[in-house]
Structure formats: structure tokens, C-alpha cells
mmCIF file of N, CA and C in Angstrom:
data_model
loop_
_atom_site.group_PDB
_atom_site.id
_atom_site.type_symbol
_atom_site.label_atom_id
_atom_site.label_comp_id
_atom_site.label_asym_id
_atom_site.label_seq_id
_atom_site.Cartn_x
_atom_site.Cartn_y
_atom_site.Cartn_z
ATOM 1 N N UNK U 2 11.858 10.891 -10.913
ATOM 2 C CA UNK U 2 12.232 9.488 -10.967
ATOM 3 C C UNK U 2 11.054 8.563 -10.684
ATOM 4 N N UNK U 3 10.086 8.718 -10.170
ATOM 5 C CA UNK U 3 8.659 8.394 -9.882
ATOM 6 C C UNK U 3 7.937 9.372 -9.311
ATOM 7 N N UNK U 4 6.907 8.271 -8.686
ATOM 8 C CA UNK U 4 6.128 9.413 -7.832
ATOM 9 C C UNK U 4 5.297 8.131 -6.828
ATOM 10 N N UNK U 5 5.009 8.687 -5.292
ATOM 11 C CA UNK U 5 4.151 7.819 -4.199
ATOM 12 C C UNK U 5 3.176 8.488 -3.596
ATOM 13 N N UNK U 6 2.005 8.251 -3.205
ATOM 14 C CA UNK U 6 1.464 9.227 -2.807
ATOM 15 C C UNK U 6 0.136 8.394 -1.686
ATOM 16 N N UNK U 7 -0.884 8.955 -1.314
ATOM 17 C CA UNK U 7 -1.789 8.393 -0.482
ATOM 18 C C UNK U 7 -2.650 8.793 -1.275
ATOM 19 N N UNK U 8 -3.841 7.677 -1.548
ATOM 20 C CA UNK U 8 -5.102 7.882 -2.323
ATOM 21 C C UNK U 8 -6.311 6.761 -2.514
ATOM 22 N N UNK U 9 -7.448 6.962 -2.537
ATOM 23 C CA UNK U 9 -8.547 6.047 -1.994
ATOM 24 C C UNK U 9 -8.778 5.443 -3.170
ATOM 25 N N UNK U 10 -8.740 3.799 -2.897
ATOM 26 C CA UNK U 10 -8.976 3.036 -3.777
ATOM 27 C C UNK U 10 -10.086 1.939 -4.244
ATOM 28 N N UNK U 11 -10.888 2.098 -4.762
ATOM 29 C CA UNK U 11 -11.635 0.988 -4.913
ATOM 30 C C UNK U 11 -11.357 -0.479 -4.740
ATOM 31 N N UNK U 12 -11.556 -1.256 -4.066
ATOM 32 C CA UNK U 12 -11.063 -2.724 -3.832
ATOM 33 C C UNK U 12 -12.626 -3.346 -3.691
ATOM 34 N N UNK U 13 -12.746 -4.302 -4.264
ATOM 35 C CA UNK U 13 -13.659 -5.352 -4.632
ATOM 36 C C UNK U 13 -15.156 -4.330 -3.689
ATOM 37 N N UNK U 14 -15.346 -3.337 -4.528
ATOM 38 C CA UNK U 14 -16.209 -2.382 -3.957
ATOM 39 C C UNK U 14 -16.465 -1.773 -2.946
ATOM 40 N N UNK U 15 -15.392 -1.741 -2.025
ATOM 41 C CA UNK U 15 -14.966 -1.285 -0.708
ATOM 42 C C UNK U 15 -13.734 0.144 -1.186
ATOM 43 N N UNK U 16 -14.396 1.313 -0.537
ATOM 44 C CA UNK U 16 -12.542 2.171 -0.519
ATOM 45 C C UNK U 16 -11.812 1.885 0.010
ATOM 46 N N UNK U 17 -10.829 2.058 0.048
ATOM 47 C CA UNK U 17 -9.651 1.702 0.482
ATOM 48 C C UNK U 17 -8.364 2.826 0.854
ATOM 49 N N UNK U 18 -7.384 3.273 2.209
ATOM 50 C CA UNK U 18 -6.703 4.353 1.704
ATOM 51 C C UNK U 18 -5.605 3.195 1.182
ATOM 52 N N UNK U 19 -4.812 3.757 0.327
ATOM 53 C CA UNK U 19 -3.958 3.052 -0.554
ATOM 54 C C UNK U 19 -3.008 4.023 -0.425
ATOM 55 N N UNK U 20 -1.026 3.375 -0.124
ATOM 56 C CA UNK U 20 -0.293 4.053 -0.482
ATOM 57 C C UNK U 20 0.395 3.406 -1.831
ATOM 58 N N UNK U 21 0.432 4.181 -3.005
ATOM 59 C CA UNK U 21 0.584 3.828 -4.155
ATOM 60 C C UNK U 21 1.936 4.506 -4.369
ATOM 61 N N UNK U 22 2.544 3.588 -5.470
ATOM 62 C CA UNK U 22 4.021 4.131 -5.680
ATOM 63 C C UNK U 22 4.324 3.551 -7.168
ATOM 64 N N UNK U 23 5.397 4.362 -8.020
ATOM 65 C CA UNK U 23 5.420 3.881 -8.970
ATOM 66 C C UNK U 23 6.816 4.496 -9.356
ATOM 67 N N UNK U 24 8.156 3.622 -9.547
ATOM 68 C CA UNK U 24 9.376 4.436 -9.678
ATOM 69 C C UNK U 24 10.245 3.953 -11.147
ATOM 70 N N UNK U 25 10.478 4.384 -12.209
ATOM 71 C CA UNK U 25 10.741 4.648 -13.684
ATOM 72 C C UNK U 25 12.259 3.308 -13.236
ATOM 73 N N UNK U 26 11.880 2.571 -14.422
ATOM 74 C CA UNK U 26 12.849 1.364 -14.530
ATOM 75 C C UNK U 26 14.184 1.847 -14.097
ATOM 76 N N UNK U 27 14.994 2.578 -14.503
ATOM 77 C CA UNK U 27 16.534 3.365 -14.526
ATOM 78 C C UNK U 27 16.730 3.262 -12.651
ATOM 79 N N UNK U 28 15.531 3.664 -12.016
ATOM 80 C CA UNK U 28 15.969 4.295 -10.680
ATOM 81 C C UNK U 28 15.514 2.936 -9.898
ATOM 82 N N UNK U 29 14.891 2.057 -10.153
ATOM 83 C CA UNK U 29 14.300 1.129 -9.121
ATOM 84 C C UNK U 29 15.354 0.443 -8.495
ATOM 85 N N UNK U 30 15.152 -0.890 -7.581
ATOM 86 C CA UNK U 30 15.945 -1.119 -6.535
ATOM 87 C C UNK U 30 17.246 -0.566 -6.118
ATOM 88 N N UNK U 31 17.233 1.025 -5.653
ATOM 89 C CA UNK U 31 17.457 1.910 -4.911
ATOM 90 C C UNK U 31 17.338 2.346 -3.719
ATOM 91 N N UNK U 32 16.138 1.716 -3.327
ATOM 92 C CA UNK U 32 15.115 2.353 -2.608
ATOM 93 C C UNK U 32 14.622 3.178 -1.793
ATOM 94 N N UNK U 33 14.209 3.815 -3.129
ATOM 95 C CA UNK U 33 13.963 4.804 -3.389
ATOM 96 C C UNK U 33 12.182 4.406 -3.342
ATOM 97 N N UNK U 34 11.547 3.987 -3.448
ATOM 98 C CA UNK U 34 10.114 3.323 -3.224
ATOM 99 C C UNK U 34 9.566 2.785 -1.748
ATOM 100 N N UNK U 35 10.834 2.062 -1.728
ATOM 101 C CA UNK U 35 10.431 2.002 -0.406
ATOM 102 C C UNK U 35 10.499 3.148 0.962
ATOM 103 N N UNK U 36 11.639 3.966 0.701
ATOM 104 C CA UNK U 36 11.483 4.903 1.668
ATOM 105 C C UNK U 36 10.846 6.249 1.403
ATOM 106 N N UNK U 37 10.223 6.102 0.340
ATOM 107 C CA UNK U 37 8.892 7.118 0.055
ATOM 108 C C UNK U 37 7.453 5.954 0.037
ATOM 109 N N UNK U 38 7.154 5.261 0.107
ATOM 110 C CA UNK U 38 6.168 3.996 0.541
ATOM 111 C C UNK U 38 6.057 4.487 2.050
ATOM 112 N N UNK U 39 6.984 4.519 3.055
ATOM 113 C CA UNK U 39 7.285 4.115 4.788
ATOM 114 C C UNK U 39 6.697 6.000 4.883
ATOM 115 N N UNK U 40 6.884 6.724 4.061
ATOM 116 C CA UNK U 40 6.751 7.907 4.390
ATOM 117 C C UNK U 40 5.417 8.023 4.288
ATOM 118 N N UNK U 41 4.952 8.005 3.119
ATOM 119 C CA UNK U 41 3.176 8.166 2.837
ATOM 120 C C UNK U 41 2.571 7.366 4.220
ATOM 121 N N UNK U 42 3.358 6.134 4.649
ATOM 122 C CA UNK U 42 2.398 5.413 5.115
ATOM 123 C C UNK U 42 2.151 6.495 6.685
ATOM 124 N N UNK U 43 3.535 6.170 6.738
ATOM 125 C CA UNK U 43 3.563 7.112 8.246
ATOM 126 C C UNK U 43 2.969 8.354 8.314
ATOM 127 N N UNK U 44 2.878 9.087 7.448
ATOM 128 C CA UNK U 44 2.360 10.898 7.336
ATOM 129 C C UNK U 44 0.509 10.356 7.453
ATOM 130 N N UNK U 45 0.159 9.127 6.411
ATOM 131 C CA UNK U 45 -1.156 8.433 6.929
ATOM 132 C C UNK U 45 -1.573 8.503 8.133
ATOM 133 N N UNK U 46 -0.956 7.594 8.831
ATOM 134 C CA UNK U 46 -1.414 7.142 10.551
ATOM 135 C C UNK U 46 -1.423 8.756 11.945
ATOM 136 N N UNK U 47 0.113 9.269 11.153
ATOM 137 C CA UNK U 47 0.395 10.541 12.058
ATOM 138 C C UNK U 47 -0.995 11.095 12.123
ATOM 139 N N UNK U 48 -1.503 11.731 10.979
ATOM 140 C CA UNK U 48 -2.877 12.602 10.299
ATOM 141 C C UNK U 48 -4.052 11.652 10.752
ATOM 142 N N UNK U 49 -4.122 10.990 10.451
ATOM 143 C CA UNK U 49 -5.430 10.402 10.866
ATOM 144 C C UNK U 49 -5.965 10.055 9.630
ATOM 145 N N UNK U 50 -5.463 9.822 8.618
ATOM 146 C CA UNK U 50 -6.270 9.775 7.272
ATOM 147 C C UNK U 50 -7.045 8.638 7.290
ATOM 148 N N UNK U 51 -6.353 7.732 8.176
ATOM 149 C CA UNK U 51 -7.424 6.083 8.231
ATOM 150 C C UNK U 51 -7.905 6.148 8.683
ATOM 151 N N UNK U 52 -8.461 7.168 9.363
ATOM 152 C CA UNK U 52 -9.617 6.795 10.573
ATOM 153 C C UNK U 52 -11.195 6.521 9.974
ATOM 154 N N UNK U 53 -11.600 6.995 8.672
ATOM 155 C CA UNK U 53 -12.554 6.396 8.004
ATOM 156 C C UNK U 53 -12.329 5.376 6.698
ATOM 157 N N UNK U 54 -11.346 4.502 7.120
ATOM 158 C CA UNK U 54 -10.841 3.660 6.400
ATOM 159 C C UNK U 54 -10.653 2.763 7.238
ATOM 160 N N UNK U 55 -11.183 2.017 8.430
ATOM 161 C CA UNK U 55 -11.038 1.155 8.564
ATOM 162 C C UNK U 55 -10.164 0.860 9.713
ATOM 163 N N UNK U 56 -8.828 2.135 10.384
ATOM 164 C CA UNK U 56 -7.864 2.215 10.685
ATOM 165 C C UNK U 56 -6.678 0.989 10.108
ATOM 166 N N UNK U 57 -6.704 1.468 8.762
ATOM 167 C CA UNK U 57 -6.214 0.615 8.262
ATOM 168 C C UNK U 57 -4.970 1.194 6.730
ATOM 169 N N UNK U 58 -4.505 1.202 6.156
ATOM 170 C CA UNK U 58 -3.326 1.298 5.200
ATOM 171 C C UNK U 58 -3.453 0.565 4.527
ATOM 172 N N UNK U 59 -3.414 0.354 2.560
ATOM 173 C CA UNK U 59 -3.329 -0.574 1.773
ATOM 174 C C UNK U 59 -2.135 -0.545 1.176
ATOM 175 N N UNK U 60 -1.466 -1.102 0.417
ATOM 176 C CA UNK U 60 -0.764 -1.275 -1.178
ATOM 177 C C UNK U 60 -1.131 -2.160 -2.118
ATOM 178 N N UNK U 61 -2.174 -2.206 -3.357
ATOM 179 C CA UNK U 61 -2.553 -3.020 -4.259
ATOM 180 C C UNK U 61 -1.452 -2.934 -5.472
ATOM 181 N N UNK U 62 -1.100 -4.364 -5.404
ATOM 182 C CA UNK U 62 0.070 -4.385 -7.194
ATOM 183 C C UNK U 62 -0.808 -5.650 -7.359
ATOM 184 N N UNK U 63 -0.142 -5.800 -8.500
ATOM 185 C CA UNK U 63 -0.400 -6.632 -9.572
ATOM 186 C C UNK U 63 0.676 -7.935 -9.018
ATOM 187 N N UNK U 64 -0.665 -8.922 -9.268
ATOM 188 C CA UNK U 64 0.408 -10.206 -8.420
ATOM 189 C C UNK U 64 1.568 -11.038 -8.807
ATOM 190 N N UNK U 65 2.026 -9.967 -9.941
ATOM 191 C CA UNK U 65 3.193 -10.540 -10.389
ATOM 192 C C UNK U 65 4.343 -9.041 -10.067
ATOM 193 N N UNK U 66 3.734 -8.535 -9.575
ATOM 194 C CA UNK U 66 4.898 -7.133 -9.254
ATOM 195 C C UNK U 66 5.707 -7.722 -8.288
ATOM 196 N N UNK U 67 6.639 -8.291 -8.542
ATOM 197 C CA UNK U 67 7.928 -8.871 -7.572
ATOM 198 C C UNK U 67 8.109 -7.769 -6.464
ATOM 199 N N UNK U 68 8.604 -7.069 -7.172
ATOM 200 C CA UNK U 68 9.647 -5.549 -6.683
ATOM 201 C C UNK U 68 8.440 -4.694 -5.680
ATOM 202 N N UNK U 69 7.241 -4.729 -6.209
ATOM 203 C CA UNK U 69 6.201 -4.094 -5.495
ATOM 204 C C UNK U 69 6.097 -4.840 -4.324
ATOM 205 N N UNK U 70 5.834 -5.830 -4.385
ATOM 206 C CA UNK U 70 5.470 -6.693 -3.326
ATOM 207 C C UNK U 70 6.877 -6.269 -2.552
ATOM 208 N N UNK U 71 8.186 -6.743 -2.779
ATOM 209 C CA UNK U 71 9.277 -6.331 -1.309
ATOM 210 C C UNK U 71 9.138 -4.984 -1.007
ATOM 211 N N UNK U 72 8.462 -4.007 -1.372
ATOM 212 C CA UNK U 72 8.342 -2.450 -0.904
ATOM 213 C C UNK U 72 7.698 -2.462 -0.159
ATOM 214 N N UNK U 73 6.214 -3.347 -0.212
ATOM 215 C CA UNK U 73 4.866 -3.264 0.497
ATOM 216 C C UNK U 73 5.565 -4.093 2.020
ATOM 217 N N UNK U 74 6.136 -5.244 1.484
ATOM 218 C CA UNK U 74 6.520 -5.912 3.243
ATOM 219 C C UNK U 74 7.929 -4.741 3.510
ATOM 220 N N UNK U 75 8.327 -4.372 3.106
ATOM 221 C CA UNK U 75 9.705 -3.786 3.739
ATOM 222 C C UNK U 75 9.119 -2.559 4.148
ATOM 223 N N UNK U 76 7.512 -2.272 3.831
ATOM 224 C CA UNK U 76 7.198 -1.191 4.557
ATOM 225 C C UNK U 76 6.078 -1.724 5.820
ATOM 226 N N UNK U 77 6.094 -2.410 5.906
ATOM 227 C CA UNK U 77 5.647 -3.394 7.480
ATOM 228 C C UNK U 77 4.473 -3.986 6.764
ATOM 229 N N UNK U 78 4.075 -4.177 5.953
ATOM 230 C CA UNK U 78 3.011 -4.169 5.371
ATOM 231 C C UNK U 78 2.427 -6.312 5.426
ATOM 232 N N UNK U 79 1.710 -6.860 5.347
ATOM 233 C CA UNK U 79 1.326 -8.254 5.183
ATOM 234 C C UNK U 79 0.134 -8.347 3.947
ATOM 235 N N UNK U 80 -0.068 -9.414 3.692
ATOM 236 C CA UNK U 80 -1.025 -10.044 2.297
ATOM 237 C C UNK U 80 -1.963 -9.771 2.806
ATOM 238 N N UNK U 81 -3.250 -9.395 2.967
ATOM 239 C CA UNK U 81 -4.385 -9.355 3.288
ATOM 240 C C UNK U 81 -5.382 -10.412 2.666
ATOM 241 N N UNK U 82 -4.979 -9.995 1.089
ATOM 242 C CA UNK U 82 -5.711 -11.183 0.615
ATOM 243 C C UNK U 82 -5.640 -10.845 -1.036
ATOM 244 N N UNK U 83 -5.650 -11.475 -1.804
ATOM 245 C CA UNK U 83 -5.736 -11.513 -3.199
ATOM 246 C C UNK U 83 -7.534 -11.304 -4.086
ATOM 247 N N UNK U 84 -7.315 -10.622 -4.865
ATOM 248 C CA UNK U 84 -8.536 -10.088 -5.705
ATOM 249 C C UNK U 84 -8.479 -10.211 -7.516
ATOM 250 N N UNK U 85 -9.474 -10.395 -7.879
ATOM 251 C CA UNK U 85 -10.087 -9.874 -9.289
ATOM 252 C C UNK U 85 -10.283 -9.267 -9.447
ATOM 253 N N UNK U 86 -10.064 -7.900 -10.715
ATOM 254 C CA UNK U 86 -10.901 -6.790 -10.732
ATOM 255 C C UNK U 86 -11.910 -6.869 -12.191
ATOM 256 N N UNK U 87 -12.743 -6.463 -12.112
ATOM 257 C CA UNK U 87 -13.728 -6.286 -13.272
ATOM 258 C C UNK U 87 -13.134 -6.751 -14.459
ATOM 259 N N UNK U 88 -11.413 -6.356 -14.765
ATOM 260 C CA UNK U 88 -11.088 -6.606 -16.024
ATOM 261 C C UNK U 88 -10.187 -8.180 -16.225
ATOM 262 N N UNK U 89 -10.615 -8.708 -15.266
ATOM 263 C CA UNK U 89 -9.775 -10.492 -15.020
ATOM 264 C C UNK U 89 -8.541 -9.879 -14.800
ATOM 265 N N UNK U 90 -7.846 -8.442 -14.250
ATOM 266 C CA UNK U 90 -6.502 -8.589 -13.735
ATOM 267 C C UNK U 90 -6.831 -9.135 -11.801
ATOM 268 N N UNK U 91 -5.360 -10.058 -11.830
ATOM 269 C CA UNK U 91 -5.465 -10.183 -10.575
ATOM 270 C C UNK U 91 -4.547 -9.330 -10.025
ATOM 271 N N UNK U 92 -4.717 -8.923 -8.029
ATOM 272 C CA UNK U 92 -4.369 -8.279 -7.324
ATOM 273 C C UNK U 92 -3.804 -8.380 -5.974
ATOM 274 N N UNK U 93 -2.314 -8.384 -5.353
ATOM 275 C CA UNK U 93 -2.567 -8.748 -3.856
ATOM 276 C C UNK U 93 -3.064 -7.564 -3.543
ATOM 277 N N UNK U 94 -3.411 -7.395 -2.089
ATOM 278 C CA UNK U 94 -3.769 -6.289 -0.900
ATOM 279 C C UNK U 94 -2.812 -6.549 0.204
ATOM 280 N N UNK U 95 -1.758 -5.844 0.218
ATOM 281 C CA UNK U 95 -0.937 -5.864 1.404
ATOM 282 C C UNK U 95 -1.483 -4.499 2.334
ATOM 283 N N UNK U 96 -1.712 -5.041 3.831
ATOM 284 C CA UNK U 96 -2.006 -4.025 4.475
ATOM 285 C C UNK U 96 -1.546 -3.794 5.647
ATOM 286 N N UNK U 97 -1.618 -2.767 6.426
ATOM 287 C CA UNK U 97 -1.072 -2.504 8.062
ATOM 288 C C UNK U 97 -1.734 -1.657 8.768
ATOM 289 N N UNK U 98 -2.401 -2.251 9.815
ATOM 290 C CA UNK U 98 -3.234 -1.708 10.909
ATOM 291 C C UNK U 98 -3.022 -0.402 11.696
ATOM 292 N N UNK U 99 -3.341 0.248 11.822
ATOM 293 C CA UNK U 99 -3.335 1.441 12.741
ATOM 294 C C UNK U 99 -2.244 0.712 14.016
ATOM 295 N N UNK U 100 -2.829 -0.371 14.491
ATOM 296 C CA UNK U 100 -2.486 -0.975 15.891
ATOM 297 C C UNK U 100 -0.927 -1.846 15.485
ATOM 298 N N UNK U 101 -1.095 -2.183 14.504
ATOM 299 C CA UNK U 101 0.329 -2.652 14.123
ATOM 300 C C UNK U 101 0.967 -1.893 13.901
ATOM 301 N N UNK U 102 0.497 -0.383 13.129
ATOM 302 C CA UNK U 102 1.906 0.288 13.455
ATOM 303 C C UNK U 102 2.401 1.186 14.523
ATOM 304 N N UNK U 103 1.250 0.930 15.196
ATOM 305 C CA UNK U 103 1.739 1.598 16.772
ATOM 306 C C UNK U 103 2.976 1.086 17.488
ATOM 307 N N UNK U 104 2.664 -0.367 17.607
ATOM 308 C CA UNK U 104 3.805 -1.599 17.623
ATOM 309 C C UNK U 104 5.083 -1.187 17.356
ATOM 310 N N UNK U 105 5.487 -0.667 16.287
ATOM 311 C CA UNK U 105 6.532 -0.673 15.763
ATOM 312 C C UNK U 105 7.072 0.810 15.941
ATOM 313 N N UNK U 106 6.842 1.503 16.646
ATOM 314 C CA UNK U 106 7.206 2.603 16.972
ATOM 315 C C UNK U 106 7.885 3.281 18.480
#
């Protein structure tokens, strides 16, 4: 029905860990994205995968991804900041801190 996963992303020439998600029109607002989004993120922080990232978590969509964007905040996530990429698409960066998600636990 999709697929989410954790994976390093290029952002305005910086890596980035990125939890990326992508779920087939038929199955979306289910959520089904979002509680595989909250999972990657968490199996992230548990592991330590951010620790040369910044202690930090991304989600990059496309700044018209409605549906993306409520996954990224419904997974604790905030705007970081908006980008260009090489090809004039634009981008938010929603992200969540190591220390913010300690918070919430």
C-alpha cells in the first residue's frame, strides 16, 4: 500500500536523516503514513541514527503536499524552513530534535 523508511537526504547541500513516506492514492488518509512516519522516526532516535545528523529528524515534501505536511506535524514534527532545489521545485523541512522528542516521552 506504500512504503516509509529512514534515509539521508541531501538538503540545500547539507545531509540530512529524512523519514520519507509515500502511501498509493486508494489507501491514504487512513493513517496509515502517519503511524509508519512516528515509527521510522522513533526506531531513529531509539538507535542513534541522528547522532551524526545533527541530533536531529527530517521530512521534506513538496510545498504543496497538503496530506504530507499533516503526517510530518502529527508526527511531532515543526517547519524548519522552506527550500529550492536545483530544479526550481520548492520544499518544506519539517523537523524534530533529539531533545524534543525526549519531551514527549
Amino acid at each position: 500500500i506504500g512504503q516509509c523508511g529512514i534515509l539521508v537526504q541531501n538538503m540545500d547541500n547539507e545531509p540530512r536523516l529524512e523519514v520519507g513516506y509515500s502511501i498509493l492514492p486508494s489507501h491514504r488518509n487512513k493513517g496509515y503514513a502517519t503511524e509508519a512516519a512516528i515509527a521510522a522516526k522513533n526506531y531513529a532516535f531509539k538507535n542513534e541514527f541522528d547522532k551524526d545528523f545533527n541530533h536531529t529528524v527530517v521530512s521534506m515534501l513538496h510545498i504543496d503536499n497538503y496530506g504530507s505536511e499533516k503526517v510530518a506535524i502529527a508526527n511531532g514534527m515543526t517547519l524548519e524552513k522552506t527550500f529550492t532545489d536545483f530544479g526550481d521545485n520548492r520544499f518544506h523541512v519539517y523537523s524534530q530534535s533529539r531533545d524534543e522528542w525526549l519531551k514527549t516521552l
